[in-house]
Coordinates of C-alpha atoms in Angstrom, one line a residue:
Chain A
M1147 CA -15.2 -2.9 -8.9
K1148 CA -12.3 -0.6 -8.8
Q1149 CA -11.8 3.0 -7.6
Y1150 CA -9.2 5.3 -9.0
W1151 CA -7.3 7.4 -6.4
R1152 CA -5.0 10.4 -6.8
P1153 CA -1.3 9.5 -6.8
G1154 CA -0.2 8.4 -3.3
T1155 CA 2.3 6.2 -1.5
M1156 CA 0.3 3.0 -1.4
L1157 CA 3.1 0.4 -1.8
N1158 CA 2.6 -2.0 1.1
P1159 CA 3.9 -3.7 3.3
L1160 CA 7.2 -2.0 3.8
P1161 CA 10.1 -2.4 6.3
A1162 CA 10.1 0.0 9.3
V1163 CA 13.7 0.2 10.3
I1164 CA 15.5 2.3 12.9
V1165 CA 18.3 4.2 11.2
S1166 CA 21.2 5.3 13.5
C1167 CA 23.5 8.2 12.5
G1168 CA 25.9 10.7 14.1
S1169 CA 29.5 10.0 15.1
T1170 CA 29.7 12.0 18.3
L1171 CA 28.0 11.6 21.7
K1172 CA 26.4 14.9 21.1
N1173 CA 24.8 14.3 17.7
R1174 CA 24.2 10.6 17.6
N1175 CA 20.5 9.9 16.8
L1176 CA 17.9 7.4 15.8
I1177 CA 15.2 7.9 13.1
T1178 CA 12.6 5.4 12.0
V1179 CA 12.3 5.1 8.2
A1180 CA 9.8 3.2 6.0
W1181 CA 10.9 4.8 2.8
T1182 CA 13.8 2.3 2.5
G1183 CA 14.8 -0.7 0.4
T1184 CA 17.4 -2.6 -1.5
I1185 CA 18.3 -1.0 -4.8
C1186 CA 21.2 -3.2 -6.1
S1187 CA 22.6 -6.7 -5.3
D1188 CA 26.2 -6.2 -6.3
P1189 CA 27.5 -3.8 -5.1
A1190 CA 25.0 -4.3 -2.3
M1191 CA 23.1 -0.9 -2.1
C1192 CA 20.3 0.4 0.0
F1193 CA 18.5 3.7 0.3
I1194 CA 16.7 5.8 2.9
S1195 CA 14.5 8.8 2.1
V1196 CA 14.4 11.5 4.8
R1197 CA 12.6 14.9 4.9
P1198 CA 15.1 17.9 5.0
S1199 CA 13.3 19.2 8.1
R1200 CA 14.3 16.1 10.2
Y1201 CA 17.0 16.5 12.7
S1202 CA 18.9 13.5 11.2
H1203 CA 19.0 15.0 7.8
S1204 CA 21.8 17.5 8.4
I1205 CA 23.8 14.8 10.3
L1206 CA 23.4 12.5 7.2
M1207 CA 24.4 15.3 4.9
E1208 CA 27.5 16.1 6.9
E1209 CA 28.7 12.6 7.7
M1210 CA 27.4 10.6 4.7
E1211 CA 27.1 7.5 6.8
F1212 CA 24.3 5.6 8.6
T1213 CA 23.3 2.2 9.8
I1214 CA 20.0 0.4 9.1
N1215 CA 18.9 -1.6 12.2
L1216 CA 16.2 -4.2 11.5
T1217 CA 13.3 -4.1 13.9
T1218 CA 11.5 -6.8 15.8
A1219 CA 8.1 -7.2 17.4
S1220 CA 9.6 -6.4 20.8
M1221 CA 11.0 -3.1 19.4
A1222 CA 7.6 -2.0 18.0
K1223 CA 7.1 0.8 20.5
A1224 CA 10.7 2.1 20.2
T1225 CA 10.4 2.0 16.4
D1226 CA 7.2 4.0 16.5
W1227 CA 8.6 6.5 19.1
C1228 CA 11.7 7.1 17.1
G1229 CA 9.5 8.0 14.1
V1230 CA 7.3 10.6 15.8
R1231 CA 9.8 12.3 18.2
S1232 CA 12.8 14.4 17.3
G1233 CA 16.5 14.1 18.3
R1234 CA 16.3 17.9 18.9
D1235 CA 14.2 17.3 21.9
Y1236 CA 15.3 13.9 23.2
D1237 CA 18.3 11.5 23.6
K1238 CA 16.4 8.8 21.7
W1239 CA 18.9 6.1 22.6
K1240 CA 18.4 6.7 26.3
E1241 CA 14.6 7.3 26.1
C1242 CA 14.0 4.0 24.2
G1243 CA 16.4 2.0 26.2
L1244 CA 18.3 0.9 23.1
T1245 CA 22.0 0.1 23.5
P1246 CA 24.5 1.9 21.3
V1247 CA 27.5 -0.2 20.1
E1248 CA 30.4 1.5 18.3
G1249 CA 30.2 1.0 14.5
V1250 CA 32.7 -1.2 12.7
K1251 CA 33.1 0.4 9.2
V1252 CA 31.2 3.6 9.8
G1253 CA 31.5 6.3 12.5
C1254 CA 28.0 5.9 13.9
W1255 CA 26.7 3.4 16.5
Y1256 CA 24.4 0.5 15.8
V1257 CA 21.6 -0.8 17.9
D1258 CA 22.6 -3.9 19.9
E1259 CA 19.1 -5.1 20.2
S1260 CA 18.7 -5.4 16.4
P1261 CA 19.2 -8.9 15.0
V1262 CA 20.9 -7.4 11.9
A1263 CA 22.6 -4.0 11.5
I1264 CA 23.6 -2.8 8.0
E1265 CA 26.4 -0.2 7.9
C1266 CA 26.0 2.1 4.9
R1267 CA 28.1 4.8 3.2
V1268 CA 26.2 7.4 1.1
K1269 CA 27.1 7.6 -2.5
Q1270 CA 24.6 10.1 -3.7
V1271 CA 21.8 12.3 -2.5
M1272 CA 18.8 13.0 -4.7
H1273 CA 16.3 15.8 -4.0
L1274 CA 13.0 14.4 -5.1
G1275 CA 10.4 16.7 -3.4
T1276 CA 9.3 16.3 0.2
H1277 CA 12.1 13.8 0.7
D1278 CA 15.8 13.5 -0.1
M1279 CA 16.9 10.1 -1.1
F1280 CA 20.2 8.8 0.2
L1281 CA 21.6 6.1 -2.1
A1282 CA 24.2 4.2 -0.2
E1283 CA 26.6 1.2 -0.5
V1284 CA 26.5 -1.5 2.2
V1285 CA 30.0 -1.6 3.8
N1286 CA 29.3 -4.1 6.6
V1287 CA 26.6 -6.4 7.9
I1288 CA 26.5 -7.1 11.7
A1289 CA 24.4 -10.2 12.6
D1290 CA 23.5 -11.4 16.0
E1291 CA 24.8 -14.9 16.6
S1292 CA 21.7 -16.0 18.5
F1293 CA 19.9 -16.1 15.1
I1294 CA 22.7 -18.1 13.4
D1295 CA 22.6 -21.9 13.2
Q1296 CA 25.8 -23.0 14.8
K1297 CA 26.1 -26.1 12.6
T1298 CA 25.4 -24.6 9.2
G1299 CA 26.3 -20.9 9.8
A1300 CA 23.1 -19.9 8.2
L1301 CA 21.1 -17.0 9.4
D1302 CA 17.5 -17.9 10.4
L1303 CA 15.6 -14.6 10.5
T1304 CA 12.3 -16.4 11.2
K1305 CA 13.5 -16.7 14.8
A1306 CA 14.1 -13.0 15.0
D1307 CA 10.4 -12.0 15.0
L1308 CA 10.9 -9.2 12.5
M1309 CA 8.3 -6.5 12.1
T1310 CA 6.7 -5.0 8.9
Y1311 CA 4.7 -1.8 8.4
C1312 CA 1.5 -1.9 6.4
H1313 CA -0.7 1.2 5.7
G1314 CA -0.1 2.8 9.1
H1315 CA 0.0 -0.5 11.1
Y1316 CA 2.9 -2.5 12.5
H1317 CA 2.7 -6.2 12.1
A1318 CA 4.7 -9.3 13.1
L1319 CA 5.3 -11.7 10.3
G1320 CA 2.6 -14.4 10.0
R1321 CA 2.4 -17.9 8.5
E1322 CA 4.9 -18.9 5.9
L1323 CA 3.5 -19.2 2.4
G1324 CA 6.5 -20.7 0.7
H1325 CA 10.2 -20.0 0.0
F1326 CA 11.8 -18.5 -3.1
G1327 CA 11.5 -20.9 -6.0
F1328 CA 8.8 -23.1 -4.3
S1329 CA 6.5 -22.7 -7.3
V1330 CA 8.9 -24.6 -9.6
R1331 CA 10.4 -27.1 -7.2
K1332 CA 10.1 -30.7 -8.4
K1333 CA 8.5 -33.0 -5.9
K1334 CA 10.7 -35.8 -4.7
Q1335 CA 9.6 -39.1 -6.2
K1336 CA 8.7 -41.8 -3.9
K1337 CA 10.9 -44.9 -4.2
Chain B
M1363 CA 27.8 -11.9 20.4
K1364 CA 27.9 -10.5 16.9
Q1365 CA 29.3 -11.7 13.6
Y1366 CA 30.5 -9.3 10.8
W1367 CA 29.6 -10.4 7.3
R1368 CA 30.7 -9.1 4.0
P1369 CA 28.4 -6.5 2.4
G1370 CA 25.1 -8.0 1.3
T1371 CA 21.4 -7.4 0.8
M1372 CA 20.1 -8.1 4.3
L1373 CA 17.4 -5.5 4.6
N1374 CA 14.3 -7.5 5.6
P1375 CA 11.3 -7.9 5.3
L1376 CA 10.6 -6.4 1.9
P1377 CA 7.5 -6.2 -0.4
A1378 CA 7.3 -8.8 -3.2
V1379 CA 5.2 -7.2 -5.8
I1380 CA 4.2 -8.2 -9.3
V1381 CA 5.2 -5.5 -11.8
S1382 CA 3.3 -5.5 -15.0
C1383 CA 4.7 -3.8 -18.1
G1384 CA 4.3 -3.8 -21.9
S1385 CA 1.6 -2.1 -23.9
T1386 CA 0.9 -4.6 -26.6
L1387 CA -0.6 -8.1 -26.5
K1388 CA 2.8 -9.4 -27.8
N1389 CA 5.1 -7.8 -25.2
R1390 CA 3.0 -7.5 -22.1
N1391 CA 4.7 -9.2 -19.2
L1392 CA 4.8 -9.7 -15.4
I1393 CA 7.9 -9.7 -13.2
T1394 CA 8.2 -10.1 -9.5
V1395 CA 10.3 -7.6 -7.7
A1396 CA 11.5 -7.3 -4.1
W1397 CA 14.0 -4.5 -4.8
T1398 CA 11.1 -1.9 -4.7
G1399 CA 10.0 0.8 -2.3
T1400 CA 8.6 4.3 -1.8
I1401 CA 11.2 7.0 -2.3
C1402 CA 9.2 10.3 -1.9
S1403 CA 5.8 11.3 -0.5
D1404 CA 5.1 14.3 -2.6
P1405 CA 5.3 13.9 -5.5
A1406 CA 4.5 10.2 -4.7
M1407 CA 7.4 8.2 -6.1
C1408 CA 8.4 4.6 -6.2
F1409 CA 11.2 2.6 -7.6
I1410 CA 11.9 -0.9 -9.0
S1411 CA 15.4 -2.3 -9.6
V1412 CA 15.7 -4.8 -12.4
R1413 CA 18.6 -6.7 -13.9
P1414 CA 19.4 -5.7 -17.6
S1415 CA 19.3 -9.4 -18.5
R1416 CA 15.6 -9.7 -17.6
Y1417 CA 13.0 -9.8 -20.4
S1418 CA 11.1 -6.9 -18.8
H1419 CA 14.1 -4.6 -18.7
S1420 CA 14.1 -3.7 -22.4
I1421 CA 10.3 -3.2 -22.3
L1422 CA 10.7 -0.8 -19.3
M1423 CA 13.5 1.0 -21.1
E1424 CA 11.4 1.4 -24.2
E1425 CA 8.0 2.3 -22.7
M1426 CA 9.1 3.9 -19.4
E1427 CA 5.9 2.9 -17.7
F1428 CA 5.0 0.1 -15.4
T1429 CA 2.4 -0.9 -12.7
I1430 CA 3.2 -2.2 -9.2
N1431 CA 0.5 -4.8 -8.3
L1432 CA 0.4 -5.6 -4.5
T1433 CA 0.4 -9.3 -3.7
T1434 CA -1.7 -11.3 -1.3
A1435 CA -1.3 -14.7 0.3
S1436 CA -3.4 -16.3 -2.3
M1437 CA -1.1 -14.9 -5.0
A1438 CA 2.0 -16.4 -3.4
K1439 CA 2.6 -19.1 -5.9
A1440 CA 2.0 -16.8 -8.9
T1441 CA 4.3 -14.2 -7.3
D1442 CA 7.1 -16.7 -6.9
W1443 CA 6.6 -18.1 -10.4
C1444 CA 6.7 -14.7 -12.1
G1445 CA 10.1 -14.2 -10.3
V1446 CA 11.8 -17.3 -11.5
R1447 CA 10.4 -17.7 -15.0
S1448 CA 10.9 -15.5 -18.1
G1449 CA 8.5 -13.8 -20.4
R1450 CA 10.7 -15.0 -23.2
D1451 CA 9.4 -18.5 -22.6
Y1452 CA 5.9 -18.0 -21.2
D1453 CA 2.8 -15.9 -21.4
K1454 CA 2.9 -15.3 -17.7
W1455 CA -0.6 -13.8 -17.5
K1456 CA -2.0 -16.9 -19.0
E1457 CA 0.1 -19.4 -17.1
C1458 CA -0.6 -17.8 -13.7
G1459 CA -4.3 -17.3 -14.3
L1460 CA -4.0 -13.6 -13.6
T1461 CA -6.5 -11.2 -15.3
P1462 CA -5.1 -8.3 -17.3
V1463 CA -7.1 -5.1 -17.1
E1464 CA -6.3 -2.2 -19.4
G1465 CA -4.3 0.6 -17.6
V1466 CA -5.9 3.9 -16.9
K1467 CA -3.0 6.4 -17.0
V1468 CA -0.3 4.1 -18.4
G1469 CA -0.2 1.8 -21.4
C1470 CA 0.3 -1.4 -19.6
W1471 CA -2.3 -3.7 -18.0
Y1472 CA -2.8 -4.1 -14.3
V1473 CA -3.6 -7.3 -12.4
D1474 CA -7.3 -7.5 -11.5
E1475 CA -6.6 -9.8 -8.6
S1476 CA -4.4 -7.3 -6.8
P1477 CA -6.1 -5.2 -4.1
V1478 CA -4.1 -2.2 -5.1
A1479 CA -2.3 -1.4 -8.4
I1480 CA 0.0 1.6 -8.6
E1481 CA 0.6 3.0 -12.1
C1482 CA 4.0 4.6 -12.5
R1483 CA 5.9 6.6 -15.1
V1484 CA 9.7 6.4 -15.1
K1485 CA 11.5 9.7 -14.6
Q1486 CA 15.1 8.4 -14.4
V1487 CA 17.1 5.2 -14.8
M1488 CA 20.3 4.7 -12.8
H1489 CA 22.8 2.0 -13.6
L1490 CA 24.0 0.8 -10.2
G1491 CA 25.7 -2.5 -10.9
T1492 CA 23.9 -5.8 -11.3
H1493 CA 20.6 -3.8 -11.2
D1494 CA 19.2 -0.8 -13.0
M1495 CA 17.0 1.4 -10.8
F1496 CA 13.9 2.8 -12.3
L1497 CA 12.8 5.9 -10.4
A1498 CA 9.2 6.6 -11.2
E1499 CA 6.3 8.9 -10.3
V1500 CA 3.0 7.5 -9.3
V1501 CA 0.4 8.7 -11.8
N1502 CA -2.7 6.7 -10.6
V1503 CA -3.7 4.3 -7.8
I1504 CA -6.3 1.6 -8.5
A1505 CA -8.0 0.2 -5.4
D1506 CA -10.4 -2.7 -5.2
E1507 CA -13.7 -1.6 -3.7
S1508 CA -14.0 -4.8 -1.7
F1509 CA -11.3 -3.5 0.7
I1510 CA -12.9 0.0 1.0
D1511 CA -15.2 0.7 3.9
Q1512 CA -18.4 1.8 2.2
K1513 CA -19.3 4.2 5.1
T1514 CA -15.9 5.9 5.6
G1515 CA -14.3 5.5 2.2
A1516 CA -11.2 4.3 4.0
L1517 CA -9.1 1.5 2.6
D1518 CA -8.6 -1.4 5.0
L1519 CA -5.6 -3.3 3.8
T1520 CA -5.7 -5.7 6.8
K1521 CA -8.6 -7.4 5.0
A1522 CA -6.5 -7.9 1.8
D1523 CA -4.1 -10.5 3.4
L1524 CA -1.0 -8.9 1.9
M1525 CA 2.2 -10.8 1.6
T1526 CA 5.8 -9.9 2.6
Y1527 CA 9.1 -11.4 1.7
C1528 CA 11.8 -12.1 4.3
H1529 CA 15.2 -13.6 3.6
G1530 CA 14.0 -16.0 0.9
H1531 CA 10.6 -16.8 2.5
Y1532 CA 7.1 -15.4 1.7
H1533 CA 4.9 -14.7 4.8
A1534 CA 1.4 -13.5 5.4
L1535 CA 1.1 -10.5 7.8
G1536 CA 0.8 -11.6 11.5
R1537 CA -0.5 -10.1 14.6
E1538 CA -0.8 -6.3 14.8
L1539 CA 1.7 -4.6 17.1
G1540 CA 0.4 -1.1 17.0
H1541 CA -0.5 1.7 14.6
F1542 CA 1.6 4.7 13.6
G1543 CA 1.8 7.0 16.6
F1544 CA 0.6 4.5 19.2
S1545 CA 3.7 5.0 21.3
V1546 CA 2.7 8.6 22.1
R1547 CA -1.0 8.3 22.2
K1548 CA -2.6 9.6 25.3
K1549 CA -4.8 7.2 27.1
K1550 CA -8.4 8.3 27.4
Q1551 CA -9.2 9.4 30.9
K1552 CA -12.0 7.5 32.6
K1553 CA -14.8 9.9 33.8

């Protein structure tokens, strides 16, 4: 049996990433965002949606740059905290014990503890309602070498213990169900 | 140590949802999408990004409606298959054994096996590069009663065994790390 509900944000699970922004020691900040995703493969583009009332919003509007820092199970508490507290009241970097590293292609710092940081430049801002959507082009990807296979050069994110966000709850990733294309892979014939 | 990579789509983990579209028995189709997300809370809005070469693209452009069907671990194989095969060659509903149910507020069918189906009406299409982005308003949410607590009326998606997609691999959700706001929750004092 099915129930019909009024329109709501029921798409789950989603990423919960820590976005860093601000290019000065005074305005640099962190904000946790679940309204994020990939919107185009080439050019590689991402988005984040942020309420205009948030402290980071005016920084984003002014500087038009940000970095998406992927989050791991060990960063769950910091991720939650950066989503419920404001940069108006706290130095979030300091409070969370996250290490700022100077950006490479953008003016803002990235989070050293993140296995992957994605530097983005805003191309367009859309006012949708409660949230403004920042559509951005990826300009650089920073990957932690500890998750890269030294022989193949391939990134193995399964080692990174990434986190996901589902209907108000943070979860680690669980058992693997298959890889892209597994449903059509031909089985190797036994000789 | 860090490595800098050329711009790429490294935001992980992401949802992998089955999108249904098409309002006739002839054109109805399923397509798996990871380039999806929530873009606004009120009005509730989602997006999907789809390559113009995909069979579903012209259906979406013509009908401007689709449904996002959340996917579970038991739907992993169907989810993968709907992402690598084309509706030009197969009746995907039939091949995957998924059950079409007539839409409520949109013309396309939704997937009965999904714990949650999100009916969407396209408001705008943006041509970004390899992908066109369909920005849409949620017009109805269909929830399976088996995941709703009969006493409280609350949806418990942890029971639904939802799936996530991380860097080419499908995963079930793993251990819970906390709930939204847990980092600032005051501990109850013992009397």
